[in-house]
Coordinates of C-alpha atoms and ligand atoms in Angstrom, one line a residue:
X1454 CA -44.2 -25.7 -21.0
X1455 CA -41.3 -26.9 -22.1
X1456 CA -40.7 -23.3 -23.8
X1457 CA -41.0 -21.6 -20.6
X1458 CA -38.1 -23.7 -19.8
X1459 CA -35.5 -23.4 -22.0
X1460 CA -36.3 -19.7 -21.9
X1461 CA -35.3 -19.6 -18.1
X1462 CA -32.2 -21.3 -19.2
X1463 CA -31.7 -19.1 -22.0
X1464 CA -31.8 -15.9 -18.9
X1465 CA -29.4 -17.7 -17.2
X1466 CA -26.9 -17.8 -19.0
X1467 CA -26.7 -14.1 -18.2
X1468 CA -26.0 -14.9 -15.0
X1469 CA -21.8 -13.3 -14.1
X1470 CA -22.6 -14.0 -10.5
X1471 CA -22.7 -17.7 -11.0
X1472 CA -21.1 -19.7 -8.4
X1473 CA -18.8 -22.0 -9.3
X1474 CA -18.6 -25.8 -7.4
X1475 CA -15.7 -26.2 -5.6
X1476 CA -14.1 -29.5 -3.1
X1477 CA -14.0 -28.5 0.0
X1478 CA -11.2 -28.9 2.7
X1479 CA -13.0 -28.8 6.0
X1480 CA -15.9 -28.0 5.4
X1481 CA -14.1 -24.7 3.7
X1482 CA -13.7 -24.1 0.0
X1483 CA -9.8 -22.2 0.8
X1484 CA -7.0 -24.2 3.4
X1485 CA -6.5 -21.3 5.9
X1486 CA -3.7 -20.5 8.1
X1487 CA -2.9 -19.0 11.6
X1488 CA 0.2 -17.0 9.4
X1489 CA -2.6 -16.4 6.8
X1490 CA -5.0 -14.5 9.1
X1491 CA -2.1 -12.0 10.5
X1492 CA -1.6 -10.8 7.6
X1493 CA -5.4 -10.4 7.0
X1494 CA -4.8 -8.5 9.8
X1495 CA -2.2 -6.4 8.8
X1496 CA -3.5 -5.5 5.4
X1497 CA -7.1 -4.6 6.5
X1498 CA -5.6 -2.7 9.1
X1499 CA -3.2 -0.5 6.6
X1500 CA -6.2 0.1 3.9
X1501 CA -8.2 1.2 6.3
X1502 CA -5.5 3.5 8.0
X1503 CA -5.1 4.7 4.3
X1504 CA -8.9 4.8 3.6
X1505 CA -9.6 7.0 6.9
X1506 CA -6.8 9.4 4.9
X1507 CA -8.4 9.8 2.4
X1508 CA -12.0 10.1 3.7
X1509 CA -10.0 12.8 5.6
X1510 CA -9.0 14.9 2.4
X1511 CA -12.0 14.8 1.0
X1512 CA -14.6 16.8 3.1
X1513 CA -11.2 19.0 4.7
X1514 CA -10.5 20.3 1.2
X1515 CA -7.3 20.9 2.6
X1516 CA -4.7 20.0 -0.5
X1517 CA -7.4 21.0 -4.1
X1518 CA -5.1 20.3 -7.5
X1519 CA -5.5 23.4 -9.5
X1520 CA -4.0 25.2 -12.7
X1521 CA -3.9 29.2 -13.6
X1522 CA -4.1 31.1 -16.9
X1523 CA -4.6 34.4 -17.9
X1524 CA -7.1 35.1 -20.4
X1525 CA -6.8 39.2 -22.8
X1526 CA -10.1 41.1 -22.1
X1527 CA -10.3 43.6 -24.3
X1528 CA -13.5 45.0 -22.1
X1529 CA -13.0 44.1 -18.8
X1530 CA -16.5 43.6 -17.4
X1531 CA -17.6 46.5 -14.5
X1532 CA -16.3 45.3 -11.3
X1533 CA -17.8 47.3 -7.8
X1534 CA -15.9 48.9 -5.8
X1535 CA -17.1 49.7 -1.7
X1536 CA -15.9 50.6 1.8
X1537 CA -16.3 46.5 2.0
X1538 CA -13.3 45.1 -0.4
X1539 CA -11.9 48.8 -1.4
X1540 CA -9.3 51.6 0.4
X1541 CA -7.0 54.0 -0.8
X1542 CA -5.3 56.7 0.8
X1543 CA -1.9 59.3 -0.9
X1544 CA -0.7 62.9 -0.1
X1545 CA 2.4 64.4 -0.8
X1546 CA 5.5 63.9 1.3
X1547 CA 8.0 66.8 2.2
X1548 CA 11.8 66.0 1.9
X1549 CA 11.6 65.2 5.6
X1550 CA 8.9 62.0 4.0
X1551 CA 6.4 63.6 6.2
X1552 CA 3.3 63.8 4.0
X1553 CA 1.0 66.5 4.4
X1554 CA -1.9 67.9 3.7
X1555 CA -1.7 71.6 2.9
X1556 CA -4.2 73.5 -0.1
X1557 CA -2.7 76.3 -0.4
X1558 CA 0.3 74.2 -2.2
X1559 CA -1.2 71.6 -3.5
X1560 CA -5.1 71.3 -4.7
X1561 CA -6.3 67.7 -5.1
X1562 CA -9.2 67.4 -7.5
X1563 CA -10.9 62.8 -7.5
X1564 CA -13.3 62.0 -11.1
X1565 CA -15.2 59.5 -11.9
X1566 CA -14.9 58.9 -14.8
X1567 CA -17.2 57.5 -17.6
X1568 CA -16.4 57.4 -20.9
X1569 CA -19.1 56.4 -23.6
X1570 CA -18.8 56.4 -28.4
X1571 CA -22.1 57.3 -29.1
X1572 CA -22.9 58.4 -32.7
X1573 CA -23.3 61.6 -33.1
X1574 CA -24.6 63.0 -37.1
X1575 CA -23.1 59.2 -38.3
X1576 CA -19.3 59.5 -36.8
X1577 CA -18.9 57.7 -33.5
X1578 CA -18.3 60.5 -30.8
X1579 CA -16.8 59.3 -27.0
X1580 CA -18.7 60.8 -24.6
X1581 CA -17.0 61.7 -20.9
X1582 CA -18.7 62.4 -18.3
X1583 CA -17.4 63.1 -14.9
X1584 CA -18.3 63.1 -11.4
X1585 CA -16.8 64.5 -8.2
X1586 CA -15.6 61.4 -6.5
X1587 CA -15.3 63.2 -2.4
X1588 CA -12.3 63.3 -0.5
X1589 CA -12.0 64.5 2.8
X1590 CA -8.9 63.8 5.3
X1591 CA -8.9 60.5 6.6
X1592 CA -9.9 58.6 9.8
X1593 CA -9.5 55.4 11.5
X1594 CA -13.7 55.0 11.2
X1595 CA -13.2 55.5 7.3
X1596 CA -10.4 52.5 6.7
X1597 CA -13.5 50.6 6.8
X1598 CA -11.9 47.1 5.5
X1599 CA -11.6 45.7 8.5
X1600 CA -8.5 42.4 7.4
X1601 CA -6.6 46.3 7.0
X1602 CA -7.4 48.1 10.0
X1603 CA -3.8 47.0 11.1
X1604 CA -2.0 48.0 7.7
X1605 CA -3.1 51.7 7.5
X1606 CA -2.9 52.2 11.2
X1607 CA 1.0 52.8 10.5
X1608 CA 0.4 55.7 8.3
X1609 CA -0.3 58.9 9.4
X1610 CA -3.9 58.7 8.7
X1611 CA -5.4 63.1 9.4
X1612 CA -1.8 64.0 7.0
X1613 CA -3.6 61.9 4.1
X1614 CA -6.6 62.0 1.3
X1615 CA -9.7 59.9 1.5
X1616 CA -12.3 58.3 -0.6
X1617 CA -15.5 59.6 2.1
X1618 CA -17.5 56.3 2.0
X1619 CA -19.7 58.8 3.2
X1620 CA -21.3 60.6 0.4
X1621 CA -21.2 58.1 -1.8
X1622 CA -21.8 53.7 -1.4
X1623 CA -18.9 52.9 -4.0
X1624 CA -17.1 53.6 -7.1
X1625 CA -18.5 51.5 -10.3
X1626 CA -14.8 50.8 -12.8
X1627 CA -14.3 48.9 -16.3
X1628 CA -13.3 48.4 -19.6
X1629 CA -10.2 50.1 -20.7
X1630 CA -9.5 53.0 -23.0
X1631 CA -10.3 51.7 -26.3
X1632 CA -13.3 49.9 -25.7
X1633 CA -17.0 51.8 -26.4
X1634 CA -17.5 51.3 -22.5
X1635 CA -14.3 52.8 -19.9
X1636 CA -14.9 53.6 -16.3
X1637 CA -11.6 55.2 -13.7
X1638 CA -10.6 56.8 -11.0
X1639 CA -8.8 60.1 -11.7
X1640 CA -7.1 61.7 -9.1
X1641 CA -5.6 65.2 -11.1
X1642 CA -2.4 66.9 -8.6
X1643 CA -3.0 70.9 -9.6
X1644 CA -0.6 73.3 -7.5
X1645 CA -2.5 76.2 -5.6
X1646 CA -3.6 79.3 -8.2
X1647 CA -6.6 81.6 -8.8
X1648 CA -8.3 79.5 -10.5
X1649 CA -8.0 76.2 -8.6
X1650 CA -8.0 77.0 -4.9
X1651 CA -10.7 75.9 -2.3
X1652 CA -11.5 76.8 0.9
X1653 CA -7.7 78.6 1.9
X1654 CA -6.1 81.0 -0.1
X1655 CA -2.5 80.2 -2.0
X1656 CA 0.8 81.1 -1.3
X1657 CA 2.8 82.5 -3.3
X1658 CA 4.7 81.2 -6.5
X1659 CA 7.6 80.9 -4.2
X1660 CA 6.9 79.7 -1.1
X1661 CA 5.4 77.3 -3.8
X1662 CA 7.7 76.4 -5.3
X1663 CA 10.5 75.8 -2.6
X1664 CA 7.8 72.9 -0.4
X1665 CA 7.2 71.4 -3.6
X1666 CA 11.0 71.2 -5.0
X1667 CA 11.9 67.1 -3.9
X1668 CA 8.8 66.0 -2.6
X1669 CA 7.5 63.3 -3.3
X1670 CA 3.9 61.3 -3.7
X1671 CA 3.4 58.4 -1.3
X1672 CA -0.6 56.3 -2.5
X1673 CA -1.8 53.5 -0.4
X1674 CA -4.9 50.7 -1.9
X1675 CA -5.6 47.4 -1.4
X1676 CA -5.0 44.1 -2.6
X1677 CA -5.6 40.8 -1.9
X1678 CA -3.2 37.5 -2.4
X1679 CA -4.8 34.1 -3.1
X1680 CA -4.1 31.3 -1.0
X1681 CA -5.9 29.0 -2.5
X1682 CA -5.8 25.7 -0.3
X1683 CA -8.1 27.9 1.6
X1684 CA -11.7 26.0 0.8
X1685 CA -13.3 28.9 1.0
X1686 CA -12.3 32.8 -0.1
X1687 CA -8.9 31.7 -1.7
X1688 CA -8.5 35.6 -1.0
X1689 CA -6.6 37.7 1.0
X1690 CA -6.3 41.2 1.6
X1691 CA -3.1 43.4 2.0
X1692 CA -2.4 46.4 1.7
X1693 CA -0.3 47.4 -1.5
X1694 CA 2.3 51.2 -1.6
X1695 CA 3.2 52.7 -4.5
X1696 CA 6.3 56.0 -4.0
X1697 CA 7.3 58.0 -6.4
X1698 CA 8.9 61.8 -6.8
X1699 CA 7.4 64.6 -7.6
X1700 CA 7.9 68.1 -8.3
X1701 CA 6.2 71.4 -9.7
X1702 CA 8.6 71.9 -13.4
X1703 CA 7.4 67.8 -14.3
X1704 CA 3.8 66.6 -15.0
X1705 CA 3.3 62.9 -14.3
X1706 CA 0.7 60.6 -15.6
X1707 CA 0.5 57.9 -13.3
X1708 CA -1.4 54.6 -14.3
X1709 CA -2.4 52.1 -11.7
X1710 CA -3.5 48.9 -13.2
X1711 CA -6.1 46.9 -11.6
X1712 CA -5.8 43.2 -11.8
X1713 CA -9.2 40.9 -12.4
X1714 CA -8.9 38.0 -10.5
X1715 CA -11.1 34.9 -10.7
X1716 CA -10.8 31.3 -8.7
X1717 CA -13.3 29.0 -10.8
X1718 CA -13.6 25.9 -7.7
X1719 CA -15.4 22.7 -9.0
X1720 CA -16.8 22.2 -5.1
X1721 CA -19.0 19.0 -6.0
X1722 CA -19.1 15.9 -4.2
X1723 CA -20.2 13.6 -7.3
X1724 CA -20.4 15.8 -10.1
X1725 CA -18.4 18.9 -11.6
X1726 CA -20.6 22.1 -9.4
X1727 CA -18.7 25.4 -10.1
X1728 CA -17.8 28.6 -7.8
X1729 CA -17.1 31.4 -9.1
X1730 CA -15.1 34.6 -6.7
X1731 CA -13.7 37.4 -9.0
X1732 CA -12.1 40.0 -7.1
X1733 CA -9.1 43.2 -8.0
X1734 CA -5.4 43.5 -6.6
X1735 CA -2.8 46.1 -7.8
X1736 CA -1.3 45.0 -11.1
X1737 CA 1.1 47.4 -12.2
X1738 CA 1.8 51.0 -12.6
X1739 CA 2.8 53.4 -15.3
X1740 CA 4.9 56.4 -15.2
X1741 CA 5.3 59.1 -17.8
X1742 CA 6.6 62.7 -18.1
X1743 CA 6.3 65.5 -19.7
X1744 CA 8.3 68.9 -18.6
X1745 CA 5.2 71.3 -17.2
X1746 CA 4.3 74.1 -18.2
X1747 CA 0.7 74.8 -16.4
X1748 CA -0.2 74.1 -13.0
X1749 CA -1.5 70.6 -12.9
X1750 CA 1.9 68.4 -11.5
X1751 CA 0.3 64.7 -11.7
X1752 CA -3.0 62.8 -13.2
X1753 CA -3.6 59.4 -11.8
X1754 CA -5.4 57.7 -13.5
X1755 CA -7.2 53.5 -11.8
X1756 CA -8.5 51.6 -14.4
X1757 CA -9.0 47.6 -14.9
X1758 CA -6.4 45.6 -16.8
X1759 CA -7.2 43.6 -19.7
X1760 CA -5.3 40.8 -18.2
X1761 CA -7.1 38.2 -15.9
X1762 CA -5.6 36.3 -13.9
X1763 CA -8.0 32.7 -13.5
X1764 CA -6.7 29.5 -10.8
X1765 CA -9.0 26.3 -11.5
X1766 CA -9.2 23.9 -8.5
X1767 CA -10.4 20.6 -8.3
X1768 CA -11.0 18.7 -4.7
X1769 CA -10.5 14.5 -5.2
X1770 CA -14.0 13.4 -6.2
X1771 CA -15.9 11.0 -4.6
X1772 CA -15.4 7.6 -7.2
X1773 CA -12.3 9.4 -7.9
X1774 CA -11.1 8.0 -4.3
X1775 CA -12.6 5.6 -5.5
X1776 CA -11.2 3.8 -8.1
X1777 CA -7.9 5.2 -6.6
X1778 CA -8.4 3.3 -3.6
X1779 CA -9.1 0.1 -6.0
X1780 CA -5.7 0.7 -6.9
X1781 CA -4.6 0.1 -3.8
X1782 CA -6.4 -2.6 -2.8
X1783 CA -5.0 -4.9 -5.5
X1784 CA -1.0 -3.7 -5.2
X1785 CA -1.1 -4.2 -1.1
X1786 CA -3.5 -7.5 -1.5
X1787 CA -1.1 -8.8 -4.6
X1788 CA 2.0 -7.4 -2.1
X1789 CA 0.5 -9.1 1.6
X1790 CA -0.7 -12.9 -1.4
X1791 CA 3.3 -13.0 -2.6
X1792 CA 4.4 -13.0 0.8
X1793 CA 2.0 -15.4 2.4
X1794 CA 1.6 -18.1 -0.7
X1795 CA 4.7 -19.6 0.0
X1796 CA 3.7 -20.5 4.0
X1797 CA 0.0 -20.8 2.7
X1798 CA 1.9 -23.5 -0.4
X1799 CA 3.8 -26.0 2.8
X1800 CA 0.7 -25.4 5.2
X1801 CA -1.4 -27.4 3.0
X1802 CA 1.8 -29.8 2.0
X1803 CA 1.8 -30.3 5.6
X1804 CA -1.7 -30.5 5.9
X1805 CA -2.6 -32.7 2.7
X1806 CA 0.8 -35.2 3.7
X1807 CA 0.4 -35.6 7.9
X1808 CA -3.5 -36.8 7.3
X1809 CA -3.3 -38.8 4.2
X1810 CA 0.2 -40.5 5.1
X1811 CA 1.9 -42.6 8.0
X1812 CA 5.1 -42.1 9.1
X1813 CA 7.8 -43.8 11.6
X1814 CA 10.0 -41.4 13.2
X1815 CA 13.8 -44.0 13.5
X1816 CA 14.1 -43.3 16.9
X1817 CA 10.9 -42.8 18.2
X1818 CA 10.2 -46.0 16.8
X1819 CA 13.5 -47.9 18.2
X1820 CA 12.2 -47.1 22.1
X1821 CA 8.6 -47.9 21.5
X1822 CA 9.8 -51.3 20.8
X1823 CA 12.3 -52.1 23.1
X1824 CA 9.4 -51.0 25.2
X1825 CA 7.0 -52.8 23.9
X1826 CA 10.4 -56.1 24.7
X1827 CA 9.7 -56.4 27.9
X1828 CA 6.5 -56.9 27.9
X1829 CA 4.5 -58.5 25.0
X1830 CA 4.9 -61.7 22.6
X1831 CA 5.6 -59.4 19.6
X1832 CA 8.7 -59.2 18.2
X1833 CA 9.1 -56.3 16.2
X1834 CA 12.4 -57.8 14.9
X1835 CA 10.2 -59.9 13.3
X1836 CA 6.5 -59.0 12.3
X1837 CA 4.8 -61.0 10.9
X1838 CA 5.6 -63.9 12.3
X1839 CA 4.8 -64.4 16.3
X1840 CA 1.7 -66.9 14.9
X1841 CA 3.9 -68.9 13.7
X1842 CA 6.5 -68.9 16.7
X1843 CA 3.2 -69.3 19.0
X1844 CA 2.1 -71.8 16.3
X1845 CA 5.1 -74.1 17.6
X1846 CA 5.0 -73.0 21.4
X1847 CA 1.0 -74.0 21.3
X1848 CA 1.4 -73.1 24.7
X1849 CA -2.0 -73.7 26.6
X1850 CA -3.7 -70.8 27.8
X1851 CA -7.7 -70.2 28.9
X1852 CA -10.4 -69.7 26.8
X1853 CA -11.6 -66.7 28.8
X1854 CA -8.3 -65.0 30.3
X1855 CA -8.0 -61.4 28.4
X1856 CA -11.0 -60.5 27.6
X1857 CA -12.7 -57.6 27.5
X1858 CA -16.7 -57.2 26.3
X1859 CA -19.7 -59.2 26.3
X1860 CA -19.7 -59.1 22.9
X1861 CA -16.2 -60.1 22.7
X1862 CA -17.3 -63.0 25.5
X1863 CA -20.3 -64.0 22.4
X1864 CA -18.1 -64.7 20.0
X1865 CA -15.5 -65.8 21.4
X1866 CA -17.9 -68.5 22.3
X1867 CA -19.0 -69.0 19.6
X1868 CA -15.4 -69.7 17.5
X1869 CA -14.4 -71.8 20.7
X1870 CA -17.2 -74.1 20.5
X1871 CA -17.5 -74.5 17.3
X1872 CA -13.7 -76.3 17.7
X1873 CA -14.2 -78.2 19.9
X1874 CA -11.3 -78.7 23.0
X1875 CA -9.2 -79.7 20.5
X1876 CA -8.8 -77.1 19.3
X1877 CA -7.2 -75.4 22.2
X1878 CA -4.4 -74.8 20.4
X1879 CA -6.5 -72.3 17.9
X1880 CA -8.1 -70.4 19.8
X1881 CA -4.8 -69.2 22.0
X1882 CA -3.5 -68.4 18.0
X1883 CA -6.5 -66.7 17.7
X1884 CA -6.1 -64.0 20.9
X1885 CA -2.8 -63.5 20.4
X1886 CA -3.5 -62.4 17.0
X1887 CA -6.1 -60.4 17.4
X1888 CA -3.3 -58.2 19.9
X1889 CA -0.6 -58.2 17.1
X1890 CA -3.8 -57.3 14.6
X1891 CA -4.6 -54.5 17.4
X1892 CA -0.5 -53.2 17.2
X1893 CA -0.2 -53.4 13.8
X1894 CA -2.8 -52.2 11.3
X1895 CA -4.0 -49.6 14.0
X1896 CA -0.7 -47.5 15.1
X1897 CA -1.7 -44.5 14.2
X1898 CA -1.3 -42.7 17.2
X1899 CA 2.5 -43.2 17.0
X1900 CA 3.4 -41.1 14.3
X1901 CA 4.6 -39.1 13.2
X1902 CA 4.7 -35.0 11.6
X1903 CA 6.3 -33.8 9.9
X1904 CA 6.7 -29.7 10.4
X1905 CA 7.3 -26.9 8.7
X1906 CA 11.1 -27.7 9.4
X1907 CA 11.0 -31.0 7.5
X1908 CA 9.3 -28.8 5.3
X1909 CA 11.9 -25.6 5.1
X1910 CA 14.7 -28.8 4.6
X1911 CA 12.3 -30.8 1.4
X1912 CA 11.9 -28.1 -0.1
X1913 CA 15.4 -27.3 -0.2
X1914 CA 14.7 -24.0 1.4
X1915 CA 17.2 -24.6 4.3
X1916 CA 20.2 -26.9 3.2
X1917 CA 20.5 -29.4 5.3
X1918 CA 21.8 -33.3 4.9
X1919 CA 19.4 -35.2 3.5
X1920 CA 17.8 -37.7 5.7
X1921 CA 15.3 -39.8 6.7
X1922 CA 12.8 -37.9 7.3
X1923 CA 13.5 -35.6 4.1
X1924 CA 13.5 -38.2 1.7
X1925 CA 10.0 -39.7 3.5
X1926 CA 8.7 -36.2 2.7
X1927 CA 9.9 -35.7 -1.1
X1928 CA 8.3 -38.7 -2.2
X1929 CA 4.7 -37.6 0.1
X1930 CA 5.0 -35.0 -1.6
X1931 CA 5.3 -36.6 -4.8
X1932 CA 3.0 -39.0 -4.4
X1933 CA -0.1 -36.2 -2.7
X1934 CA 1.3 -34.1 -6.6
X1935 CA 0.4 -37.0 -8.7
X1936 CA -3.3 -38.0 -6.8
X1937 CA -3.7 -34.8 -7.3
X1938 CA -3.5 -34.4 -10.8
X1939 CA -7.2 -34.4 -12.5
X1940 CA -6.1 -36.7 -15.0
X1941 CA -5.5 -39.3 -12.2
X1942 CA -8.7 -38.8 -9.9
X1943 CA -10.6 -39.5 -13.5
X1944 CA -8.8 -42.5 -13.9
X1945 CA -9.5 -44.4 -11.0
X1946 CA -13.3 -43.1 -12.0
X1947 CA -13.2 -45.6 -14.8
X1948 CA -10.7 -48.0 -13.0
X1949 CA -14.2 -47.9 -10.5
X1950 CA -16.7 -48.3 -13.5
X1951 CA -14.7 -51.0 -14.9
X1952 CA -14.2 -52.7 -11.1
X1953 CA -18.0 -52.5 -11.0
X1954 CA -18.8 -54.7 -14.5
X1955 CA -16.1 -57.2 -13.2
X1956 CA -18.0 -57.2 -9.5
X1957 CA -20.9 -57.5 -10.8
X1958 CA -23.2 -59.7 -12.7
X1959 CA -26.0 -58.3 -15.2
X1960 CA -29.3 -58.3 -12.5
X1961 CA -26.4 -56.8 -10.0
X1962 CA -25.9 -54.1 -12.1
X1963 CA -29.5 -53.2 -12.6
X1964 CA -29.9 -52.8 -8.5
X1965 CA -26.8 -51.1 -7.6
X1966 CA -27.8 -49.0 -10.0
X1967 CA -30.8 -48.4 -8.6
X1968 CA -29.9 -47.4 -5.0
X1969 CA -28.2 -44.5 -5.2
X1970 CA -28.5 -42.2 -2.7
X1971 CA -27.1 -44.5 0.1
X1972 CA -27.8 -41.9 3.7
X1973 CA -23.9 -41.7 4.4
X1974 CA -23.5 -41.5 8.5
X1975 CA -23.6 -38.1 9.8
X1976 CA -21.1 -39.3 12.4
X1977 CA -19.0 -40.5 10.5
X1978 CA -15.9 -37.3 9.9
X1979 CA -16.7 -37.4 13.7
X1980 CA -15.9 -41.4 14.6
X1981 CA -13.1 -40.1 12.0
X1982 CA -11.1 -37.0 14.0
X1983 CA -12.5 -39.2 17.9
X1984 CA -10.7 -42.9 15.4
X1985 CA -7.7 -42.5 17.6
X1986 CA -9.5 -42.0 20.5
X1987 CA -11.3 -45.5 20.2
X1988 CA -8.6 -47.3 19.4
X1989 CA -7.1 -46.6 23.2
X1990 CA -10.3 -49.2 23.7
X1991 CA -9.3 -51.9 23.0
X1992 CA -11.9 -54.1 23.9
X1993 CA -14.5 -52.6 21.1
X1994 CA -11.2 -52.7 18.2
X1995 CA -10.4 -56.5 19.2
X1996 CA -14.3 -57.1 18.5
X1997 CA -14.2 -55.7 15.5
X1998 CA -11.5 -58.5 15.0
X1999 CA -13.3 -61.0 15.9
X2000 CA -16.4 -60.3 13.6
X2001 CA -14.1 -60.2 10.8
X2002 CA -12.3 -63.3 11.9
X2003 CA -15.5 -65.3 13.3
X2004 CA -17.3 -64.8 9.5
X2005 CA -15.2 -66.4 7.7
X2006 CA -18.8 -67.3 5.4
X2007 CA -17.9 -63.9 3.6
X2008 CA -15.2 -63.6 0.3
X2009 CA -14.0 -60.0 1.3
X2010 CA -13.6 -60.8 5.4
X2011 CA -11.0 -64.0 4.2
X2012 CA -9.8 -61.6 1.6
X2013 CA -8.8 -59.3 3.8
X2014 CA -7.0 -61.8 6.4
X2015 CA -5.2 -63.0 3.0
X2016 CA -4.1 -59.6 2.9
X2017 CA -2.7 -59.2 6.4
X2018 CA -1.2 -62.5 7.0
X2019 CA -2.1 -65.9 4.6
X2020 CA -0.7 -68.2 7.9
X2021 CA -3.6 -67.0 9.6
X2022 CA -6.1 -67.3 6.9
X2023 CA -4.9 -70.7 6.6
X2024 CA -5.4 -71.4 9.7
X2025 CA -9.1 -70.1 9.7
X2026 CA -10.3 -72.4 6.2
X2027 CA -8.9 -75.1 7.9
X2028 CA -10.1 -74.4 11.2
X2029 CA -13.2 -74.3 9.1
X2030 CA -13.3 -77.2 7.3
X2031 CA -13.2 -79.8 10.3
X2032 CA -16.1 -77.8 11.6
X2033 CA -17.2 -79.0 8.7
X2034 CA -15.8 -82.5 8.6
X2035 CA -17.3 -82.6 12.2
X2036 CA -20.7 -81.5 11.5
X2037 CA -20.9 -83.5 8.7
X2038 CA -19.5 -87.3 10.8
X2039 CA -22.7 -85.9 13.6
Ligands
LIG3493 C1 7.8 68.0 6.4 O1 6.4 68.4 7.1 C2 6.6 68.0 8.7 C3 5.1 68.0 9.0 O2 4.2 68.9 8.3 C4 7.4 68.9 9.9 O3 7.4 69.6 10.6 C5 8.4 69.6 8.9 O4 10.0 71.1 9.1 C6 8.8 69.0 7.4 N1 10.5 69.2 7.0 C7 10.4 70.3 6.0 C8 12.0 70.2 5.3 O5 9.2 71.1 4.6
LIG3494 C1 -16.7 44.4 -3.8 O1 -17.9 43.0 -2.9 C2 -19.1 44.0 -4.3 C3 -20.1 42.8 -3.1 O2 -20.1 42.0 -2.2 C4 -18.3 42.7 -5.3 O3 -19.5 42.6 -6.2 C5 -17.5 43.6 -5.3 O4 -16.8 42.6 -7.4 C6 -16.4 44.1 -5.2 N1 -15.5 43.7 -5.1 C7 -14.2 43.1 -5.3 C8 -13.1 44.9 -6.2 O5 -13.7 42.5 -5.1
LIG3495 C1 -22.5 -58.4 30.2 O1 -22.6 -59.1 31.2 C2 -23.2 -59.8 31.9 C3 -23.4 -60.6 33.1 O2 -22.7 -61.4 31.8 C4 -23.9 -58.5 32.4 O3 -24.5 -58.3 33.8 C5 -24.1 -57.2 31.8 O4 -25.3 -56.6 32.0 C6 -23.9 -56.8 30.6 N1 -23.1 -55.6 29.8 C7 -23.8 -55.7 28.8 C8 -23.1 -54.0 28.4 O5 -23.7 -56.2 28.8

């Protein structure tokens, strides 16, 4: 049993969410103000707006962070060129830049060349395999890339060569010249001769030479542009053209390099989840010239480039956005806190001062007293003195007048009866005294309240002359500061302890310690709130005072009266003694 308790106590030490004990102000842990609430609403509105924007960016993915790099490959991997993503057209142009196909002048042969390294007799040897690539006069149907239909529509297609996609499904391309595996496209252009002539008989050498002087080579190929902001495929096809001069006197070797493109996208919302997209784009081309001896005019090689262009793009992840929002919240909160702090501080100070202290507004007070003078018995210019004056005047009044409640009646009778007729003057005095106390002690509803302006003036936020109000405010502020000091509070608790020792003897103390819980009246709080209203019902208050006056056997009551007015206290003492004397005589 004992062990269990210690064990649980030990475990409880780990609670990070412990609830601290706090003092309450009006049932709340904090002093809250309207200004603070408005700022809070503003802060929440601002923050939720930012939150919304962040969440939108999380899902719409229009703003990736990216970095790019170039990677060298000595053996670029294999790519397949399909009708849907590879298009190529080419032709010769005569001196007026018109494309033309005339097999009696020049003959084109295209191949897919494949190089393999094979061991022959212990020696490495390159083995080339050539496969014919079918070419035809172009037409719109052979442009299978939908995105590029528009681009190729500007070209006079029937006078250009195209790959005949009806005869081959795809073309493979990989590696480089020095790699063990090398696949590329080779297009050879020859002048028409007896050996290589195709469907048409060749024109005479002279005619051919005449046509081919000042000719151009026109070449179009599909390529790609990269738009990383596009959340789907970042690649957008485009057409790329290459123009160069050709002549039958010069042999030209053109290499068109296709550059591998890769985009790596991290699409994971929480964890890394990579997606790869690969394609090829036109990279560059090189030309080599030589004096032509044979009928070969030009070789065009379409091959892969060794540098791969890689883009990495990542989108914000949920945890990153949350962390960012957390930081943002801290900053915004601190900002609003700094704005609201001074107002809330002053508001708390005002509430403390207004509810704990009573102040008299000089002017207000004087106005009131003038009104009173006309009707009242009390002279405010000499507070505390009315009884003496009354005693001097000894005006005889009826014992019964101004009695409001039945209760008052009975107490009054008590007092009156005891004092017999000779003491009628005391009764009058008592009446007057009750009235006086009512005005002097319960003047709460006439008290003045400080506002923000006073607070700003007192705290020197607004420059003004120090008037009476400001001085009152400052002294109250000072007092509250010292009362809220924990040392003062503890000191007062010690004082209570000392008082217990002074007031009670040892036996009484033991009894006192036994009443641990005196049930608090639930209504206590409400009574305080409606105090002002109750005071207006003078009868009730009169009862309270009269009861205190009548029960003069109670030492505490005696002290209370003495602390308010010594004259009355003496009077009552005397009255009591007279009573006792009377009783003894009887
Ligand atoms: C160029 O070709 C076009 C069309 O084939 C033709 O009309 C034109 O006469 C040619 N021009 C020359 C200078 O050969
Ligand atoms: C063309 O598309 C095929 C299949 O869709 C793909 O394997 C190939 O890599 C693509 N080639 C290029 C150059 O984009
Ligand atoms: C006050 O006294 C009158 C008679 O003197 C009585 O009728 C009435 O009920 C009393 N009221 C209360 C509240 O005791």
